[in-house]
Structures are given as C-alpha cells and as structure tokens.
C-alpha cells in the first residue's frame, strides 16, 4: 500500500500550463487529452486553482477525453465542475457524464458550487474515456478538472470492482474542531477527499467533538482493510448522552432504494473503566450488534448487500449496558453501479472506424467508445443496443470527405 502509484494524473481542463497546488499535487493542462471544446476562464480567485478555467463543448452531442490508465488495475476517477458564471448568462447547465461507455450520472451544476463525481472501478482497456453528453440542445456541457489515481488492489474488495463500479456518494471526516476543511493527498496516499461533516443541520443535537490525537496519541491502523488516512483519526464526534441516537445522514442518496456499500471507521479515545458499546442499524436491519471501539486501535465496519434511500434511517444507538454515548470517526458511502462495466463496441467495428479516422482527419475529433453509452453514439453512426454493440450505419454525407476511401470491410454489420 505504500508503493508509488502507477497513475497519479491531475488534469486542469481549459488550462495549458502545469503547476503545483496547495497540496503539492502537480497539475497539467488538458491539450493532450481532448481535441474539441473551448477554454474559458471563471475568474475564480479561490485557493482551488484548477477551478479558474474550464472547457466547454458547444458542438457535437458527445465530447470525450482520452486518458492513459492501467488496464486491469483498480482506479479512482474524479471529475469536477465549477460553472462560476463564466459566460455571464447565470444559467448553469445540466448534462450527462459517462466513463468508458458507461453512463455515470446526470450532472446538475449551480452558479458557484464545485461539484464533483468520483467512481472506483477496474478499466477493461488501457485508456480511459471520460465523456460529456449534451442533454438539452441549448445547454453546453463543461468540465473543470479530471483526476485519476491508482488504488491498491486490496482496497474496497467486498464488492468486485471488475464487475460493478462504486459510485461515491460521500466520504466524511467527522469533526468540527479540525483546522483543515478536507483531508486528501498527501495525508491520504490515494488522494481520496474526506470532507468535514456539516453541522448546520444538527446544531441543536448537542454533538460533542472529541480530540483523539491529544488523548490516544497514534492510532494503530493495521486492522483496517481500506487504508484510511491516519489524520482521519485526529477527531471523532459523539452524541451528548447514551439516550441520543447518532443519526448518520443519507439524504444525498436517491429517493428510491439503491444497493450501497458502506465503510465506517471507529476508535476509542478514552482509556477508562467506562464502557462504550452500541448497535448500528440501517432501516431496522442490524449492521453491527454490541460493538465497542478499542482504545488506540482503528476499526472498520463495512457492509454490502444492503439497500438504502434518502429516506432511510441509519443510526448508532448505545446499548443498555453502555455508560458512554456512540461515536464515529469517518464514513464512506458508495452506490454500487447497477450494470457491469460496458464491454465496448465490437472490436472489428472499432478497427474499421479507426481506418476511416486515419484516412480523414475531420473524423479524428471523435474519441471514446463509438456506440456507448447508447444515448450518445458518435454523431455519424447508428448502432445496435446489444451488450457488445455493432455499427449498422455510417452517416458521412455532411462530413465533406475528399480522397480515397480506405478498406473498412471489417464493419461487416453495416446496413446503410
């Protein structure tokens, strides 16, 4: 887990320069990874330099970045969006996001909030494609940053990432006393972003912030499966008393139930004769019974094969014998992707299309999987909806092609 990451790439979309940010992360411009779109400035003077520029796509229904990855290696892929009213229209757009031909999410942007999406999965090919789809004809997709991080193979193994992607819902550092707003690289070797829990919604709950580092000193992380950062264990939060449940917020989940993957992190910060034990419930389903955190030792409780929605009841409750209230250090909440990663368009069809693109430079702006996701094939193709799609039509009349047609006979499902 301490080895150098095979891929650690940070792309500042719309920028042509390289620089190091506040966290010591090296960023590069996006010219090498995309052939379409226009650079724009947001005038964002925040610490987050990558949000100062964006790339907006005004032509084509789908535009893609082509990014080097590691075939068969577990990756974290993060895409960030900051509108910042760059066009002075005060009209933040809504558009679709996909990776490697898989539909990812519909991104609804706002005027002045940084929105990001993160997925953990195992790519089936050596390159990653990240694509933006134009959902509404008068709204132009844009992107501010793309980050790719290799993950250790032993992280998030309860769910088979080669079969189903893990879509991050939130990753929470339970503290309100910490000076840092987020924990990320280099405190987290994989540059996972741990955001502080917002207490505005629970300000009257009497929650108590616990400074673990001053009490327990160093915490032993060797028993945790997913390599959480040591800094996560500087603080924890507990309820005011044993009769108050610690309600964990799931309001960010969809309104209909989805399968979720949950990691919870705990440690005990008091070395005393008192007892702290609690039960963990999700919609009356027991996740853990009579759990007692251990002093100076990090413990992780994970769960899969459970379903939850934004209306779910997720909480920690002290047992009848506990003299101390429930506490928590950190939480990771993922939605498990409903479909396996796409197989991709038929390889013979892909090579036939490549020969056409090699012959006609005007076609080379198209990248990513030709037929996937099914809602956004390349503008000049029609495809089947099979698990492995086939190209059935080439629509090249308006492409102003001139010269000799190459051999594209491998496109043997063509009908028109």
mmCIF file of C-alpha atoms in Angstrom:
data_model
loop_
_atom_site.group_PDB
_atom_site.id
_atom_site.type_symbol
_atom_site.label_atom_id
_atom_site.label_comp_id
_atom_site.label_asym_id
_atom_site.label_seq_id
_atom_site.Cartn_x
_atom_site.Cartn_y
_atom_site.Cartn_z
ATOM 1 C CA UNK A 1 0.000 0.000 0.000
ATOM 2 C CA UNK A 2 2.974 2.317 0.414
ATOM 3 C CA UNK A 3 4.220 1.833 -3.153
ATOM 4 C CA UNK A 4 4.312 4.636 -5.711
ATOM 5 C CA UNK A 5 1.017 4.948 -7.545
ATOM 6 C CA UNK A 6 1.191 3.747 -11.151
ATOM 7 C CA UNK A 7 -1.151 6.544 -12.269
ATOM 8 C CA UNK A 8 -1.479 9.849 -10.437
ATOM 9 C CA UNK A 9 -2.756 12.318 -13.013
ATOM 10 C CA UNK A 10 -4.414 15.702 -12.421
ATOM 11 C CA UNK A 11 -5.783 17.499 -15.482
ATOM 12 C CA UNK A 12 -6.787 21.184 -15.265
ATOM 13 C CA UNK A 13 -9.403 21.437 -18.009
ATOM 14 C CA UNK A 14 -9.191 24.569 -20.153
ATOM 15 C CA UNK A 15 -5.628 25.284 -18.996
ATOM 16 C CA UNK A 16 -2.390 24.966 -20.954
ATOM 17 C CA UNK A 17 0.002 25.272 -18.020
ATOM 18 C CA UNK A 18 1.490 22.945 -15.412
ATOM 19 C CA UNK A 19 1.804 23.891 -11.749
ATOM 20 C CA UNK A 20 1.773 22.571 -8.179
ATOM 21 C CA UNK A 21 -1.210 23.313 -5.955
ATOM 22 C CA UNK A 22 -1.587 23.948 -2.224
ATOM 23 C CA UNK A 23 -1.495 20.184 -1.518
ATOM 24 C CA UNK A 24 1.692 19.656 -3.537
ATOM 25 C CA UNK A 25 -0.228 17.949 -6.367
ATOM 26 C CA UNK A 26 1.134 18.597 -9.869
ATOM 27 C CA UNK A 27 -1.491 19.675 -12.400
ATOM 28 C CA UNK A 28 -1.206 19.659 -16.164
ATOM 29 C CA UNK A 29 -3.252 21.336 -18.904
ATOM 30 C CA UNK A 30 -5.721 19.290 -20.946
ATOM 31 C CA UNK A 31 -4.465 19.896 -24.520
ATOM 32 C CA UNK A 32 -3.007 16.390 -24.820
ATOM 33 C CA UNK A 33 -6.235 14.640 -23.783
ATOM 34 C CA UNK A 34 -9.027 16.271 -25.809
ATOM 35 C CA UNK A 35 -9.479 17.518 -29.356
ATOM 36 C CA UNK A 36 -12.688 19.518 -29.071
ATOM 37 C CA UNK A 37 -14.165 22.268 -26.919
ATOM 38 C CA UNK A 38 -13.170 25.814 -25.991
ATOM 39 C CA UNK A 39 -11.221 27.105 -22.972
ATOM 40 C CA UNK A 40 -12.918 29.635 -20.710
ATOM 41 C CA UNK A 41 -11.957 31.449 -17.517
ATOM 42 C CA UNK A 42 -14.191 31.587 -14.440
ATOM 43 C CA UNK A 43 -12.237 34.290 -12.624
ATOM 44 C CA UNK A 44 -12.416 32.098 -9.522
ATOM 45 C CA UNK A 45 -9.909 33.552 -7.068
ATOM 46 C CA UNK A 46 -10.341 30.730 -4.551
ATOM 47 C CA UNK A 47 -7.426 28.533 -3.359
ATOM 48 C CA UNK A 48 -8.518 25.907 -5.879
ATOM 49 C CA UNK A 49 -6.531 26.968 -8.944
ATOM 50 C CA UNK A 50 -7.972 24.183 -11.108
ATOM 51 C CA UNK A 51 -11.396 25.858 -10.893
ATOM 52 C CA UNK A 52 -10.078 29.036 -12.594
ATOM 53 C CA UNK A 53 -10.587 27.520 -16.042
ATOM 54 C CA UNK A 54 -12.969 25.118 -17.744
ATOM 55 C CA UNK A 55 -13.526 23.570 -21.159
ATOM 56 C CA UNK A 56 -16.973 23.992 -22.694
ATOM 57 C CA UNK A 57 -18.320 21.889 -25.579
ATOM 58 C CA UNK A 58 -20.647 23.687 -27.999
ATOM 59 C CA UNK A 59 -20.510 21.248 -30.921
ATOM 60 C CA UNK A 60 -21.387 17.526 -31.177
ATOM 61 C CA UNK A 61 -23.779 15.669 -28.883
ATOM 62 C CA UNK A 62 -20.863 13.952 -27.111
ATOM 63 C CA UNK A 63 -17.287 15.013 -26.437
ATOM 64 C CA UNK A 64 -14.615 12.857 -24.819
ATOM 65 C CA UNK A 65 -11.303 12.978 -23.055
ATOM 66 C CA UNK A 66 -8.909 10.123 -23.812
ATOM 67 C CA UNK A 67 -6.693 9.451 -20.786
ATOM 68 C CA UNK A 68 -3.941 6.855 -20.228
ATOM 69 C CA UNK A 69 -4.808 4.387 -17.476
ATOM 70 C CA UNK A 70 -3.776 0.926 -16.337
ATOM 71 C CA UNK A 71 -5.733 -1.973 -17.791
ATOM 72 C CA UNK A 72 -6.966 -4.361 -15.119
ATOM 73 C CA UNK A 73 -5.845 -2.045 -12.271
ATOM 74 C CA UNK A 74 -8.305 -0.532 -9.816
ATOM 75 C CA UNK A 75 -8.640 3.204 -10.350
ATOM 76 C CA UNK A 76 -10.293 6.188 -8.752
ATOM 77 C CA UNK A 77 -11.621 8.594 -11.400
ATOM 78 C CA UNK A 78 -12.853 12.033 -10.315
ATOM 79 C CA UNK A 79 -14.439 14.758 -12.459
ATOM 80 C CA UNK A 80 -15.053 18.292 -11.136
ATOM 81 C CA UNK A 81 -17.334 21.042 -12.400
ATOM 82 C CA UNK A 82 -17.338 24.727 -11.447
ATOM 83 C CA UNK A 83 -19.581 26.969 -13.578
ATOM 84 C CA UNK A 84 -18.682 30.252 -11.870
ATOM 85 C CA UNK A 85 -20.967 32.099 -14.328
ATOM 86 C CA UNK A 86 -18.085 32.099 -16.839
ATOM 87 C CA UNK A 87 -20.490 33.053 -19.668
ATOM 88 C CA UNK A 88 -22.299 35.776 -17.625
ATOM 89 C CA UNK A 89 -25.592 34.047 -18.504
ATOM 90 C CA UNK A 90 -26.402 32.910 -14.926
ATOM 91 C CA UNK A 91 -27.648 29.669 -16.483
ATOM 92 C CA UNK A 92 -25.691 26.682 -15.089
ATOM 93 C CA UNK A 93 -26.217 23.727 -17.449
ATOM 94 C CA UNK A 94 -27.330 20.130 -16.886
ATOM 95 C CA UNK A 95 -25.617 17.375 -18.893
ATOM 96 C CA UNK A 96 -24.734 13.678 -18.858
ATOM 97 C CA UNK A 97 -21.421 12.164 -17.793
ATOM 98 C CA UNK A 98 -20.050 8.757 -18.808
ATOM 99 C CA UNK A 99 -16.831 6.756 -18.391
ATOM 100 C CA UNK A 100 -15.604 4.018 -20.745
ATOM 101 C CA UNK A 101 -19.037 3.854 -22.371
ATOM 102 C CA UNK A 102 -20.874 3.535 -19.038
ATOM 103 C CA UNK A 103 -23.494 6.101 -18.114
ATOM 104 C CA UNK A 104 -22.248 7.716 -14.889
ATOM 105 C CA UNK A 105 -24.614 10.478 -13.840
ATOM 106 C CA UNK A 106 -26.620 13.484 -14.912
ATOM 107 C CA UNK A 107 -24.676 16.480 -13.610
ATOM 108 C CA UNK A 108 -26.788 19.424 -12.460
ATOM 109 C CA UNK A 109 -24.436 22.370 -11.969
ATOM 110 C CA UNK A 110 -25.008 25.513 -9.902
ATOM 111 C CA UNK A 111 -23.681 29.072 -10.201
ATOM 112 C CA UNK A 112 -20.932 28.956 -7.586
ATOM 113 C CA UNK A 113 -20.501 25.455 -6.123
ATOM 114 C CA UNK A 114 -17.758 22.994 -7.071
ATOM 115 C CA UNK A 115 -19.492 19.707 -7.884
ATOM 116 C CA UNK A 116 -17.533 16.520 -8.288
ATOM 117 C CA UNK A 117 -18.245 12.910 -9.172
ATOM 118 C CA UNK A 118 -15.990 10.009 -8.258
ATOM 119 C CA UNK A 119 -16.038 6.377 -9.360
ATOM 120 C CA UNK A 120 -13.843 3.411 -8.400
ATOM 121 C CA UNK A 121 -13.601 0.625 -10.981
ATOM 122 C CA UNK A 122 -11.268 -1.603 -12.993
ATOM 123 C CA UNK A 123 -10.904 -0.472 -16.640
ATOM 124 C CA UNK A 124 -11.154 -3.103 -19.351
ATOM 125 C CA UNK A 125 -8.739 -1.311 -21.695
ATOM 126 C CA UNK A 126 -5.513 0.635 -21.280
ATOM 127 C CA UNK A 127 -7.151 4.004 -21.963
ATOM 128 C CA UNK A 128 -9.923 5.721 -20.026
ATOM 129 C CA UNK A 129 -12.563 7.731 -21.845
ATOM 130 C CA UNK A 130 -14.497 10.363 -19.937
ATOM 131 C CA UNK A 131 -17.332 11.816 -21.989
ATOM 132 C CA UNK A 132 -19.865 14.629 -21.663
ATOM 133 C CA UNK A 133 -23.245 14.292 -23.387
ATOM 134 C CA UNK A 134 -25.398 17.252 -24.425
ATOM 135 C CA UNK A 135 -28.745 16.537 -22.738
ATOM 136 C CA UNK A 136 -30.522 19.753 -23.815
ATOM 137 C CA UNK A 137 -29.899 21.465 -27.144
ATOM 138 C CA UNK A 138 -29.481 24.925 -25.585
ATOM 139 C CA UNK A 139 -27.200 23.873 -22.695
ATOM 140 C CA UNK A 140 -23.482 23.306 -23.230
ATOM 141 C CA UNK A 141 -21.604 20.702 -21.148
ATOM 142 C CA UNK A 142 -18.352 21.783 -19.497
ATOM 143 C CA UNK A 143 -15.705 20.322 -17.180
ATOM 144 C CA UNK A 144 -13.152 21.905 -14.830
ATOM 145 C CA UNK A 145 -10.850 19.066 -13.702
ATOM 146 C CA UNK A 146 -10.168 15.339 -14.110
ATOM 147 C CA UNK A 147 -8.148 13.273 -11.627
ATOM 148 C CA UNK A 148 -7.024 9.649 -11.998
ATOM 149 C CA UNK A 149 -5.482 7.712 -9.102
ATOM 150 C CA UNK A 150 -4.366 4.075 -8.938
ATOM 151 C CA UNK A 151 -5.758 2.274 -5.891
ATOM 152 C CA UNK A 152 -4.167 -0.683 -4.140
ATOM 153 C CA UNK A 153 -5.782 -3.957 -5.212
ATOM 154 C CA UNK A 154 -6.713 -4.728 -1.592
ATOM 155 C CA UNK A 155 -8.923 -1.613 -1.216
ATOM 156 C CA UNK A 156 -12.739 -1.871 -1.445
ATOM 157 C CA UNK A 157 -12.674 -5.600 -2.117
ATOM 158 C CA UNK A 158 -16.026 -6.556 -0.578
ATOM 159 C CA UNK A 159 -17.614 -5.586 -3.885
ATOM 160 C CA UNK A 160 -15.981 -6.901 -7.064
ATOM 161 C CA UNK A 161 -14.944 -3.676 -8.802
ATOM 162 C CA UNK A 162 -14.224 -5.560 -12.018
ATOM 163 C CA UNK A 163 -17.937 -6.354 -12.181
ATOM 164 C CA UNK A 164 -19.572 -3.283 -10.683
ATOM 165 C CA UNK A 165 -18.303 0.285 -10.308
ATOM 166 C CA UNK A 166 -18.523 2.030 -6.927
ATOM 167 C CA UNK A 167 -20.036 5.494 -7.272
ATOM 168 C CA UNK A 168 -19.026 7.722 -4.379
ATOM 169 C CA UNK A 169 -21.961 9.321 -2.600
ATOM 170 C CA UNK A 170 -19.934 10.912 0.187
ATOM 171 C CA UNK A 171 -16.767 10.496 2.226
ATOM 172 C CA UNK A 172 -16.980 12.153 5.637
ATOM 173 C CA UNK A 173 -14.471 13.167 8.278
ATOM 174 C CA UNK A 174 -16.486 13.551 11.499
ATOM 175 C CA UNK A 175 -15.063 16.640 13.134
ATOM 176 C CA UNK A 176 -15.835 20.290 13.664
ATOM 177 C CA UNK A 177 -12.721 21.144 15.621
ATOM 178 C CA UNK A 178 -10.197 20.392 12.894
ATOM 179 C CA UNK A 179 -8.486 23.326 11.198
ATOM 180 C CA UNK A 180 -8.343 21.582 7.795
ATOM 181 C CA UNK A 181 -11.529 21.683 5.760
ATOM 182 C CA UNK A 182 -10.589 18.483 3.902
ATOM 183 C CA UNK A 183 -8.171 15.589 4.243
ATOM 184 C CA UNK A 184 -6.581 14.497 0.957
ATOM 185 C CA UNK A 185 -3.123 13.857 -0.517
ATOM 186 C CA UNK A 186 -0.537 13.624 0.945
ATOM 187 C CA UNK A 187 -2.334 12.722 4.199
ATOM 188 C CA UNK A 188 -4.292 10.180 2.133
ATOM 189 C CA UNK A 189 -1.863 8.353 -0.166
ATOM 190 C CA UNK A 190 -4.653 7.693 -2.690
ATOM 191 C CA UNK A 191 -5.856 11.312 -2.641
ATOM 192 C CA UNK A 192 -9.340 10.410 -1.504
ATOM 193 C CA UNK A 193 -11.086 13.606 -0.401
ATOM 194 C CA UNK A 194 -12.536 13.456 3.117
ATOM 195 C CA UNK A 195 -14.846 16.408 3.727
ATOM 196 C CA UNK A 196 -15.838 17.669 7.152
ATOM 197 C CA UNK A 197 -19.393 16.927 8.147
ATOM 198 C CA UNK A 198 -21.633 19.983 8.002
ATOM 199 C CA UNK A 199 -23.174 20.567 11.392
ATOM 200 C CA UNK A 200 -25.620 23.249 10.293
ATOM 201 C CA UNK A 201 -28.439 20.706 10.084
ATOM 202 C CA UNK A 202 -27.789 19.244 13.533
ATOM 203 C CA UNK A 203 -26.598 22.278 15.502
ATOM 204 C CA UNK A 204 -29.062 21.591 18.328
ATOM 205 C CA UNK A 205 -28.218 17.916 18.742
ATOM 206 C CA UNK A 206 -25.589 18.610 21.360
ATOM 207 C CA UNK A 207 -22.963 16.597 19.479
ATOM 208 C CA UNK A 208 -19.536 16.648 21.056
ATOM 209 C CA UNK A 209 -16.271 16.929 19.135
ATOM 210 C CA UNK A 210 -13.500 14.684 20.508
ATOM 211 C CA UNK A 211 -9.815 15.409 20.042
ATOM 212 C CA UNK A 212 -8.448 11.900 19.660
ATOM 213 C CA UNK A 213 -4.856 12.828 18.925
ATOM 214 C CA UNK A 214 -4.355 14.581 22.257
ATOM 215 C CA UNK A 215 -5.835 11.639 24.209
ATOM 216 C CA UNK A 216 -4.946 8.458 22.383
ATOM 217 C CA UNK A 217 -1.839 9.620 20.519
ATOM 218 C CA UNK A 218 -1.036 7.460 17.494
ATOM 219 C CA UNK A 219 -3.765 5.088 16.353
ATOM 220 C CA UNK A 220 -2.918 1.600 15.062
ATOM 221 C CA UNK A 221 -4.351 1.351 11.526
ATOM 222 C CA UNK A 222 -3.180 -2.198 10.764
ATOM 223 C CA UNK A 223 -6.625 -3.731 11.373
ATOM 224 C CA UNK A 224 -8.401 -1.592 8.745
ATOM 225 C CA UNK A 225 -8.892 -3.084 5.291
ATOM 226 C CA UNK A 226 -9.155 0.108 3.240
ATOM 227 C CA UNK A 227 -6.117 2.106 4.382
ATOM 228 C CA UNK A 228 -7.843 5.202 5.796
ATOM 229 C CA UNK A 229 -5.522 8.167 6.412
ATOM 230 C CA UNK A 230 -4.031 8.472 9.885
ATOM 231 C CA UNK A 231 -5.187 12.094 10.028
ATOM 232 C CA UNK A 232 -8.825 10.913 9.914
ATOM 233 C CA UNK A 233 -8.329 9.647 13.467
ATOM 234 C CA UNK A 234 -7.365 13.040 14.905
ATOM 235 C CA UNK A 235 -11.008 13.711 15.768
ATOM 236 C CA UNK A 236 -14.294 11.923 16.328
ATOM 237 C CA UNK A 237 -17.822 13.023 17.185
ATOM 238 C CA UNK A 238 -20.161 11.554 19.804
ATOM 239 C CA UNK A 239 -23.717 12.296 20.893
ATOM 240 C CA UNK A 240 -24.370 14.245 24.093
ATOM 241 C CA UNK A 241 -25.597 11.202 26.045
ATOM 242 C CA UNK A 242 -26.384 7.495 25.795
ATOM 243 C CA UNK A 243 -30.084 8.072 25.164
ATOM 244 C CA UNK A 244 -29.437 10.072 21.976
ATOM 245 C CA UNK A 245 -29.021 8.115 18.750
ATOM 246 C CA UNK A 246 -26.235 9.141 16.406
ATOM 247 C CA UNK A 247 -28.176 9.605 13.146
ATOM 248 C CA UNK A 248 -25.993 9.230 10.033
ATOM 249 C CA UNK A 249 -27.101 11.432 7.156
ATOM 250 C CA UNK A 250 -28.142 9.618 3.965
ATOM 251 C CA UNK A 251 -30.125 12.493 2.422
ATOM 252 C CA UNK A 252 -27.684 12.564 -0.516
ATOM 253 C CA UNK A 253 -28.822 9.112 -1.717
ATOM 254 C CA UNK A 254 -31.509 8.734 -4.432
ATOM 255 C CA UNK A 255 -35.137 8.795 -3.302
ATOM 256 C CA UNK A 256 -35.649 5.198 -4.443
ATOM 257 C CA UNK A 257 -33.659 2.424 -2.770
ATOM 258 C CA UNK A 258 -30.297 1.500 -4.293
ATOM 259 C CA UNK A 259 -27.654 -1.025 -3.291
ATOM 260 C CA UNK A 260 -24.997 0.658 -1.168
ATOM 261 C CA UNK A 261 -21.506 -0.113 0.087
ATOM 262 C CA UNK A 262 -20.695 1.477 3.455
ATOM 263 C CA UNK A 263 -17.427 1.791 5.384
ATOM 264 C CA UNK A 264 -17.487 3.180 8.931
ATOM 265 C CA UNK A 265 -14.360 3.980 10.942
ATOM 266 C CA UNK A 266 -14.085 3.964 14.733
ATOM 267 C CA UNK A 267 -11.614 4.112 17.598
ATOM 268 C CA UNK A 268 -11.884 4.676 21.356
ATOM 269 C CA UNK A 269 -10.213 7.790 22.678
ATOM 270 C CA UNK A 270 -10.741 7.231 26.433
ATOM 271 C CA UNK A 271 -8.626 4.887 28.492
ATOM 272 C CA UNK A 272 -11.078 4.378 31.345
ATOM 273 C CA UNK A 273 -13.174 1.845 33.198
ATOM 274 C CA UNK A 274 -16.318 3.121 31.499
ATOM 275 C CA UNK A 275 -17.918 1.118 28.686
ATOM 276 C CA UNK A 276 -18.871 2.281 25.227
ATOM 277 C CA UNK A 277 -20.945 -0.155 23.186
ATOM 278 C CA UNK A 278 -23.542 0.488 20.525
ATOM 279 C CA UNK A 279 -25.630 -1.115 17.813
ATOM 280 C CA UNK A 280 -25.652 0.034 14.184
ATOM 281 C CA UNK A 281 -28.935 -0.104 12.262
ATOM 282 C CA UNK A 282 -29.999 0.684 8.725
ATOM 283 C CA UNK A 283 -33.776 0.631 8.321
ATOM 284 C CA UNK A 284 -34.178 -1.853 11.198
ATOM 285 C CA UNK A 285 -31.543 -4.140 9.672
ATOM 286 C CA UNK A 286 -28.702 -4.773 12.103
ATOM 287 C CA UNK A 287 -25.279 -3.867 10.673
ATOM 288 C CA UNK A 288 -23.424 -4.494 13.958
ATOM 289 C CA UNK A 289 -24.515 -5.514 17.458
ATOM 290 C CA UNK A 290 -22.898 -4.529 20.744
ATOM 291 C CA UNK A 291 -19.828 -3.004 19.077
ATOM 292 C CA UNK A 292 -17.133 -1.497 21.306
ATOM 293 C CA UNK A 293 -14.334 0.591 19.760
ATOM 294 C CA UNK A 294 -10.835 -0.252 21.038
ATOM 295 C CA UNK A 295 -8.540 2.340 22.611
ATOM 296 C CA UNK A 296 -5.706 3.347 20.251
ATOM 297 C CA UNK A 297 -6.827 0.933 17.514
ATOM 298 C CA UNK A 298 -8.695 1.843 14.326
ATOM 299 C CA UNK A 299 -11.622 -0.425 13.481
ATOM 300 C CA UNK A 300 -13.516 -0.518 10.199
ATOM 301 C CA UNK A 301 -17.042 -1.891 9.832
ATOM 302 C CA UNK A 302 -18.150 -2.481 6.244
ATOM 303 C CA UNK A 303 -21.400 -3.620 4.763
ATOM 304 C CA UNK A 304 -22.678 -4.658 1.351
ATOM 305 C CA UNK A 305 -25.853 -6.358 0.109
ATOM 306 C CA UNK A 306 -27.945 -3.675 1.782
ATOM 307 C CA UNK A 307 -30.264 -1.163 0.134
ATOM 308 C CA UNK A 308 -30.899 2.401 1.224
ATOM 309 C CA UNK A 309 -32.523 5.609 0.016
ATOM 310 C CA UNK A 310 -32.541 9.250 1.071
ATOM 311 C CA UNK A 311 -35.417 8.379 3.425
ATOM 312 C CA UNK A 312 -33.542 5.553 5.164
ATOM 313 C CA UNK A 313 -32.986 5.513 8.927
ATOM 314 C CA UNK A 314 -29.275 4.937 9.564
ATOM 315 C CA UNK A 315 -28.056 5.311 13.130
ATOM 316 C CA UNK A 316 -25.821 4.247 16.014
ATOM 317 C CA UNK A 317 -27.597 3.550 19.331
ATOM 318 C CA UNK A 318 -25.965 2.923 22.711
ATOM 319 C CA UNK A 319 -26.689 -0.479 24.256
ATOM 320 C CA UNK A 320 -28.412 -0.701 27.646
ATOM 321 C CA UNK A 321 -25.102 -1.509 29.363
ATOM 322 C CA UNK A 322 -23.127 1.338 27.805
ATOM 323 C CA UNK A 323 -22.119 4.253 30.035
ATOM 324 C CA UNK A 324 -20.691 6.290 27.123
ATOM 325 C CA UNK A 325 -22.570 7.538 24.025
ATOM 326 C CA UNK A 326 -21.897 6.260 20.475
ATOM 327 C CA UNK A 327 -19.134 7.904 18.456
ATOM 328 C CA UNK A 328 -17.823 7.789 14.874
ATOM 329 C CA UNK A 329 -14.607 8.886 13.163
ATOM 330 C CA UNK A 330 -15.329 8.587 9.433
ATOM 331 C CA UNK A 331 -17.758 7.242 6.843
ATOM 332 C CA UNK A 332 -17.610 6.254 3.189
ATOM 333 C CA UNK A 333 -20.903 5.773 1.359
ATOM 334 C CA UNK A 334 -20.980 4.370 -2.178
ATOM 335 C CA UNK A 335 -23.792 3.435 -4.522
ATOM 336 C CA UNK A 336 -22.977 0.171 -6.302
ATOM 337 C CA UNK A 337 -23.356 0.582 -10.060
ATOM 338 C CA UNK A 338 -26.372 -1.312 -11.339
ATOM 339 C CA UNK A 339 -24.720 -2.549 -14.529
ATOM 340 C CA UNK A 340 -21.326 -4.162 -15.076
ATOM 341 C CA UNK A 341 -18.782 -2.027 -16.958
ATOM 342 C CA UNK A 342 -19.606 -1.966 -20.655
ATOM 343 C CA UNK A 343 -17.936 -4.489 -22.969
ATOM 344 C CA UNK A 344 -17.483 -1.841 -25.608
ATOM 345 C CA UNK A 345 -18.304 -1.783 -29.310
ATOM 346 C CA UNK A 346 -17.394 -4.859 -31.394
ATOM 347 C CA UNK A 347 -13.603 -4.804 -31.893
ATOM 348 C CA UNK A 348 -13.854 -5.396 -35.676
ATOM 349 C CA UNK A 349 -16.134 -2.387 -35.935
ATOM 350 C CA UNK A 350 -13.742 -0.297 -33.850
ATOM 351 C CA UNK A 351 -10.801 -1.130 -36.139
ATOM 352 C CA UNK A 352 -12.905 -0.350 -39.246
ATOM 353 C CA UNK A 353 -13.827 3.035 -37.814
ATOM 354 C CA UNK A 354 -10.165 3.642 -36.937
ATOM 355 C CA UNK A 355 -9.174 3.133 -40.582
ATOM 356 C CA UNK A 356 -11.756 5.750 -41.618
ATOM 357 C CA UNK A 357 -10.460 8.154 -38.970
ATOM 358 C CA UNK A 358 -6.855 7.603 -40.081
ATOM 359 C CA UNK A 359 -7.821 8.442 -43.648
ATOM 360 C CA UNK A 360 -9.923 11.542 -42.871
ATOM 361 C CA UNK A 361 -8.642 13.970 -40.248
ATOM 362 C CA UNK A 362 -12.084 15.605 -39.943
ATOM 363 C CA UNK A 363 -13.295 12.384 -38.222
ATOM 364 C CA UNK A 364 -10.456 12.305 -35.697
ATOM 365 C CA UNK A 365 -12.161 14.617 -33.205
ATOM 366 C CA UNK A 366 -14.344 11.637 -32.233
ATOM 367 C CA UNK A 367 -12.944 9.519 -29.414
ATOM 368 C CA UNK A 368 -14.202 7.215 -26.671
ATOM 369 C CA UNK A 369 -16.356 4.180 -27.389
ATOM 370 C CA UNK A 370 -18.140 4.715 -30.741
ATOM 371 C CA UNK A 371 -21.533 3.298 -29.683
ATOM 372 C CA UNK A 372 -21.629 3.723 -25.911
ATOM 373 C CA UNK A 373 -23.367 4.902 -23.877
ATOM 374 C CA UNK A 374 -26.326 4.036 -26.110
ATOM 375 C CA UNK A 375 -27.839 7.546 -25.787
ATOM 376 C CA UNK A 376 -24.656 9.136 -27.185
ATOM 377 C CA UNK A 377 -23.087 7.276 -30.120
ATOM 378 C CA UNK A 378 -20.764 9.257 -32.389
ATOM 379 C CA UNK A 379 -22.893 11.683 -34.417
ATOM 380 C CA UNK A 380 -22.115 9.888 -37.698
ATOM 381 C CA UNK A 381 -23.034 6.355 -36.578
ATOM 382 C CA UNK A 382 -26.054 4.217 -35.840
ATOM 383 C CA UNK A 383 -25.511 1.203 -33.590
ATOM 384 C CA UNK A 384 -27.398 -1.773 -32.193
ATOM 385 C CA UNK A 385 -28.316 -1.921 -28.496
ATOM 386 C CA UNK A 386 -26.590 -5.272 -27.934
ATOM 387 C CA UNK A 387 -24.313 -5.978 -24.960
ATOM 388 C CA UNK A 388 -21.488 -5.685 -27.486
ATOM 389 C CA UNK A 389 -22.909 -3.078 -29.916
ATOM 390 C CA UNK A 390 -22.478 -3.275 -33.694
ATOM 391 C CA UNK A 391 -22.272 -0.347 -36.088
ATOM 392 C CA UNK A 392 -25.167 -0.549 -38.572
ATOM 393 C CA UNK A 393 -25.000 2.828 -40.390
ATOM 394 C CA UNK A 394 -22.377 5.349 -41.449
ATOM 395 C CA UNK A 395 -23.784 8.848 -41.894
ATOM 396 C CA UNK A 396 -20.975 10.710 -43.638
ATOM 397 C CA UNK A 397 -22.819 12.808 -46.249
ATOM 398 C CA UNK A 398 -22.250 16.064 -44.340
ATOM 399 C CA UNK A 399 -18.616 15.460 -43.434
ATOM 400 C CA UNK A 400 -17.056 16.993 -46.600
ATOM 401 C CA UNK A 401 -14.810 13.975 -47.112
ATOM 402 C CA UNK A 402 -12.430 14.001 -50.065
ATOM 403 C CA UNK A 403 -9.860 11.465 -51.182
ATOM 404 C CA UNK A 404 -9.703 7.709 -51.391
ATOM 405 C CA UNK A 405 -11.823 5.511 -49.119
ATOM 406 C CA UNK A 406 -9.730 3.081 -47.050
ATOM 407 C CA UNK A 407 -10.650 -0.573 -46.540
ATOM 408 C CA UNK A 408 -13.337 -0.604 -43.838
ATOM 409 C CA UNK A 409 -14.696 -4.078 -44.667
ATOM 410 C CA UNK A 410 -14.326 -5.174 -41.017
ATOM 411 C CA UNK A 411 -17.528 -3.142 -40.388
ATOM 412 C CA UNK A 412 -19.500 -6.189 -41.510
ATOM 413 C CA UNK A 413 -22.787 -5.316 -39.765
ATOM 414 C CA UNK A 414 -23.271 -2.172 -41.877
ATOM 415 C CA UNK A 415 -26.741 -1.917 -43.423
ATOM 416 C CA UNK A 416 -26.586 1.600 -44.846
#
